[in-house]
PDB file of C-alpha atoms and ligand atoms in Angstrom:
ATOM      1  CA  UNK A  16     -66.704 -48.797 -33.598  1.00 87.00           C
ATOM      2  CA  UNK A  17     -64.322 -49.937 -36.305  1.00 90.00           C
ATOM      3  CA  UNK A  18     -61.144 -48.465 -34.859  1.00 95.00           C
ATOM      4  CA  UNK A  19     -61.866 -49.402 -31.216  1.00 98.00           C
ATOM      5  CA  UNK A  20     -59.591 -52.148 -29.860  1.00 98.00           C
ATOM      6  CA  UNK A  21     -62.178 -53.569 -27.447  1.00 98.00           C
ATOM      7  CA  UNK A  22     -64.978 -53.451 -30.059  1.00 98.00           C
ATOM      8  CA  UNK A  23     -62.692 -55.552 -32.251  1.00 98.00           C
ATOM      9  CA  UNK A  24     -61.963 -57.954 -29.395  1.00 98.00           C
ATOM     10  CA  UNK A  25     -65.702 -58.195 -28.664  1.00 98.00           C
ATOM     11  CA  UNK A  26     -66.336 -58.965 -32.343  1.00 97.00           C
ATOM     12  CA  UNK A  27     -63.653 -61.693 -32.326  1.00 97.00           C
ATOM     13  CA  UNK A  28     -61.549 -59.814 -34.901  1.00 97.00           C
ATOM     14  CA  UNK A  29     -58.672 -59.540 -32.430  1.00 98.00           C
ATOM     15  CA  UNK A  30     -57.918 -62.633 -30.318  1.00 98.00           C
ATOM     16  CA  UNK A  31     -58.268 -62.571 -26.550  1.00 98.00           C
ATOM     17  CA  UNK A  32     -58.045 -65.037 -23.697  1.00 98.00           C
ATOM     18  CA  UNK A  33     -61.748 -65.255 -22.899  1.00 98.00           C
ATOM     19  CA  UNK A  34     -62.877 -66.161 -19.384  1.00 98.00           C
ATOM     20  CA  UNK A  35     -66.609 -65.516 -19.734  1.00 98.00           C
ATOM     21  CA  UNK A  36     -68.935 -64.256 -22.425  1.00 98.00           C
ATOM     22  CA  UNK A  37     -72.581 -63.888 -23.237  1.00 98.00           C
ATOM     23  CA  UNK A  38     -74.548 -61.994 -25.836  1.00 98.00           C
ATOM     24  CA  UNK A  39     -73.929 -58.641 -24.132  1.00 98.00           C
ATOM     25  CA  UNK A  40     -70.563 -58.762 -22.369  1.00 98.00           C
ATOM     26  CA  UNK A  41     -67.107 -60.273 -22.600  1.00 98.00           C
ATOM     27  CA  UNK A  42     -64.491 -60.966 -19.942  1.00 98.00           C
ATOM     28  CA  UNK A  43     -60.909 -61.642 -21.021  1.00 98.00           C
ATOM     29  CA  UNK A  44     -57.456 -61.665 -19.462  1.00 98.00           C
ATOM     30  CA  UNK A  45     -55.489 -58.404 -19.466  1.00 98.00           C
ATOM     31  CA  UNK A  46     -52.474 -58.603 -21.772  1.00 98.00           C
ATOM     32  CA  UNK A  47     -50.269 -56.873 -19.134  1.00 98.00           C
ATOM     33  CA  UNK A  48     -51.503 -58.348 -15.850  1.00 98.00           C
ATOM     34  CA  UNK A  49     -50.920 -56.281 -12.701  1.00 97.00           C
ATOM     35  CA  UNK A  50     -51.816 -59.164 -10.387  1.00 97.00           C
ATOM     36  CA  UNK A  51     -51.850 -62.987 -10.633  1.00 98.00           C
ATOM     37  CA  UNK A  52     -55.455 -62.666 -11.811  1.00 98.00           C
ATOM     38  CA  UNK A  53     -56.256 -59.609 -13.941  1.00 98.00           C
ATOM     39  CA  UNK A  54     -59.197 -59.591 -16.310  1.00 98.00           C
ATOM     40  CA  UNK A  55     -61.257 -56.959 -18.065  1.00 98.00           C
ATOM     41  CA  UNK A  56     -65.034 -56.993 -18.346  1.00 98.00           C
ATOM     42  CA  UNK A  57     -66.488 -55.028 -21.254  1.00 98.00           C
ATOM     43  CA  UNK A  58     -69.879 -54.472 -22.797  1.00 98.00           C
ATOM     44  CA  UNK A  59     -70.066 -55.531 -26.453  1.00 98.00           C
ATOM     45  CA  UNK A  60     -71.745 -52.215 -27.200  1.00 98.00           C
ATOM     46  CA  UNK A  61     -69.397 -49.264 -27.455  1.00 98.00           C
ATOM     47  CA  UNK A  62     -69.502 -46.903 -24.480  1.00 98.00           C
ATOM     48  CA  UNK A  63     -66.359 -44.785 -24.160  1.00 98.00           C
ATOM     49  CA  UNK A  64     -66.060 -44.690 -20.360  1.00 98.00           C
ATOM     50  CA  UNK A  65     -67.947 -44.402 -17.084  1.00 98.00           C
ATOM     51  CA  UNK A  66     -68.401 -40.728 -17.953  1.00 98.00           C
ATOM     52  CA  UNK A  67     -70.598 -41.815 -20.873  1.00 98.00           C
ATOM     53  CA  UNK A  68     -73.045 -43.949 -18.890  1.00 98.00           C
ATOM     54  CA  UNK A  69     -76.597 -42.604 -19.142  1.00 98.00           C
ATOM     55  CA  UNK A  70     -80.102 -43.568 -18.072  1.00 98.00           C
ATOM     56  CA  UNK A  71     -80.500 -45.015 -21.581  1.00 98.00           C
ATOM     57  CA  UNK A  72     -77.429 -47.295 -21.601  1.00 98.00           C
ATOM     58  CA  UNK A  73     -76.901 -48.048 -17.899  1.00 98.00           C
ATOM     59  CA  UNK A  74     -78.670 -51.429 -17.913  1.00 98.00           C
ATOM     60  CA  UNK A  75     -75.551 -53.034 -19.367  1.00 98.00           C
ATOM     61  CA  UNK A  76     -73.577 -51.914 -16.302  1.00 98.00           C
ATOM     62  CA  UNK A  77     -76.074 -53.676 -14.033  1.00 98.00           C
ATOM     63  CA  UNK A  78     -75.694 -56.782 -16.196  1.00 98.00           C
ATOM     64  CA  UNK A  79     -71.884 -56.639 -15.931  1.00 98.00           C
ATOM     65  CA  UNK A  80     -72.102 -56.472 -12.139  1.00 98.00           C
ATOM     66  CA  UNK A  81     -74.721 -59.232 -12.049  1.00 98.00           C
ATOM     67  CA  UNK A  82     -72.213 -61.462 -13.886  1.00 98.00           C
ATOM     68  CA  UNK A  83     -69.209 -60.629 -11.713  1.00 98.00           C
ATOM     69  CA  UNK A  84     -69.991 -63.204  -8.969  1.00 98.00           C
ATOM     70  CA  UNK A  85     -69.973 -65.929 -11.656  1.00 98.00           C
ATOM     71  CA  UNK A  86     -66.789 -64.520 -13.243  1.00 98.00           C
ATOM     72  CA  UNK A  87     -64.894 -64.450  -9.932  1.00 98.00           C
ATOM     73  CA  UNK A  88     -66.107 -68.008  -9.242  1.00 98.00           C
ATOM     74  CA  UNK A  89     -64.629 -69.093 -12.580  1.00 98.00           C
ATOM     75  CA  UNK A  90     -61.406 -67.289 -11.694  1.00 98.00           C
ATOM     76  CA  UNK A  91     -61.263 -68.893  -8.243  1.00 98.00           C
ATOM     77  CA  UNK A  92     -61.034 -65.561  -6.420  1.00 98.00           C
ATOM     78  CA  UNK A  93     -62.334 -66.936  -3.140  1.00 97.00           C
ATOM     79  CA  UNK A  94     -60.230 -64.590  -0.990  1.00 97.00           C
ATOM     80  CA  UNK A  95     -61.443 -61.369  -2.602  1.00 97.00           C
ATOM     81  CA  UNK A  96     -60.840 -59.086  -5.544  1.00 98.00           C
ATOM     82  CA  UNK A  97     -60.796 -55.444  -6.581  1.00 97.00           C
ATOM     83  CA  UNK A  98     -62.764 -53.756  -9.381  1.00 98.00           C
ATOM     84  CA  UNK A  99     -61.369 -50.625 -11.045  1.00 97.00           C
ATOM     85  CA  UNK A 100     -62.563 -48.504 -13.940  1.00 98.00           C
ATOM     86  CA  UNK A 101     -60.145 -45.805 -15.080  1.00 98.00           C
ATOM     87  CA  UNK A 102     -61.927 -42.826 -16.590  1.00 98.00           C
ATOM     88  CA  UNK A 103     -60.146 -40.132 -18.552  1.00 98.00           C
ATOM     89  CA  UNK A 104     -56.605 -38.814 -18.735  1.00 98.00           C
ATOM     90  CA  UNK A 105     -55.969 -38.205 -15.020  1.00 97.00           C
ATOM     91  CA  UNK A 106     -56.907 -41.816 -14.302  1.00 97.00           C
ATOM     92  CA  UNK A 107     -54.680 -43.042 -17.181  1.00 97.00           C
ATOM     93  CA  UNK A 108     -57.516 -44.608 -19.175  1.00 98.00           C
ATOM     94  CA  UNK A 109     -55.695 -46.026 -22.205  1.00 98.00           C
ATOM     95  CA  UNK A 110     -58.550 -47.753 -24.066  1.00 98.00           C
ATOM     96  CA  UNK A 111     -61.599 -45.596 -24.762  1.00 98.00           C
ATOM     97  CA  UNK A 112     -64.160 -48.407 -24.377  1.00 98.00           C
ATOM     98  CA  UNK A 113     -65.804 -48.924 -20.996  1.00 98.00           C
ATOM     99  CA  UNK A 114     -64.071 -51.680 -19.044  1.00 98.00           C
ATOM    100  CA  UNK A 115     -63.860 -52.894 -15.493  1.00 98.00           C
ATOM    101  CA  UNK A 116     -60.592 -54.375 -14.305  1.00 98.00           C
ATOM    102  CA  UNK A 117     -60.923 -57.281 -11.867  1.00 98.00           C
ATOM    103  CA  UNK A 118     -57.711 -57.873  -9.925  1.00 98.00           C
ATOM    104  CA  UNK A 119     -56.935 -60.578  -7.420  1.00 97.00           C
ATOM    105  CA  UNK A 120     -54.930 -63.651  -6.583  1.00 97.00           C
ATOM    106  CA  UNK A 121     -52.674 -61.888  -4.082  1.00 97.00           C
ATOM    107  CA  UNK A 122     -52.937 -59.450  -1.155  1.00 96.00           C
ATOM    108  CA  UNK A 123     -53.646 -56.099  -2.836  1.00 95.00           C
ATOM    109  CA  UNK A 124     -52.312 -52.824  -1.437  1.00 92.00           C
ATOM    110  CA  UNK A 125     -54.692 -51.045   0.931  1.00 86.00           C
ATOM    111  CA  UNK A 126     -54.586 -47.732  -0.933  1.00 76.00           C
ATOM    112  CA  UNK A 127     -56.062 -46.546  -4.226  1.00 72.00           C
ATOM    113  CA  UNK A 128     -53.021 -44.620  -5.468  1.00 63.00           C
TER     114      UNK A 128
HETATM  115  P1  AMP B 206     -56.982 -48.758 -18.959  1.00 70.62           P
HETATM  116  O1  AMP B 206     -55.551 -48.305 -18.958  1.00 70.62           O
HETATM  117  O2  AMP B 206     -57.659 -48.651 -17.642  1.00 70.62           O
HETATM  118  O3  AMP B 206     -57.742 -48.106 -20.091  1.00 70.62           O
HETATM  119  O4  AMP B 206     -56.955 -50.318 -19.250  1.00 70.62           O
HETATM  120  C1  AMP B 206     -56.727 -50.853 -20.509  1.00 70.62           C
HETATM  121  C2  AMP B 206     -56.167 -52.221 -20.284  1.00 70.62           C
HETATM  122  O5  AMP B 206     -56.243 -52.923 -21.501  1.00 70.62           O
HETATM  123  C3  AMP B 206     -54.689 -52.237 -19.862  1.00 70.62           C
HETATM  124  O6  AMP B 206     -54.578 -52.869 -18.589  1.00 70.62           O
HETATM  125  C4  AMP B 206     -54.014 -53.047 -20.970  1.00 70.62           C
HETATM  126  O7  AMP B 206     -52.995 -53.902 -20.476  1.00 70.62           O
HETATM  127  C5  AMP B 206     -55.180 -53.825 -21.543  1.00 70.62           C
HETATM  128  N1  AMP B 206     -55.025 -54.241 -22.918  1.00 70.62           N
HETATM  129  C6  AMP B 206     -54.603 -53.489 -23.969  1.00 70.62           C
HETATM  130  N2  AMP B 206     -54.640 -54.213 -25.108  1.00 70.62           N
HETATM  131  C7  AMP B 206     -55.094 -55.448 -24.766  1.00 70.62           C
HETATM  132  C8  AMP B 206     -55.361 -56.644 -25.494  1.00 70.62           C
HETATM  133  N3  AMP B 206     -55.167 -56.713 -26.818  1.00 70.62           N
HETATM  134  N4  AMP B 206     -55.808 -57.721 -24.822  1.00 70.62           N
HETATM  135  C9  AMP B 206     -56.005 -57.669 -23.491  1.00 70.62           C
HETATM  136  N5  AMP B 206     -55.789 -56.561 -22.751  1.00 70.62           N
HETATM  137  C10 AMP B 206     -55.333 -55.474 -23.374  1.00 70.62           C
END
């Protein structure tokens, strides 16, 4: 989608600090990190949010999760990490392109807020 920030990052039209990429997904550092390590994993294809995952497009989600062990190895998150996907207004989703936050590098709070 032309006016989607993460589509433009995926297309290389907007620069990002890339950690991992392949033909289907991209992982880059969050511009406003909430932890010492904070990256976003996105599909290159536009899916607006978790609420838009279907039987037809869900294979990309499996691929993202299959890549996460390699991504956290690259990031050195040997002590653990958290994965979050905000969906919709109540969850404060600010970019309408499916993304999974990976947070780590410090002891994270034991609640989900
Ligand atoms: P969410 O609020 O869950 O939709 O997450 C969107 C995330 O995208 C936020 O954590 C932002 O800091 C991050 N973000 C916004 N613009 C950029 C950008 N140009 N490069 C990297 N991260 C970004």
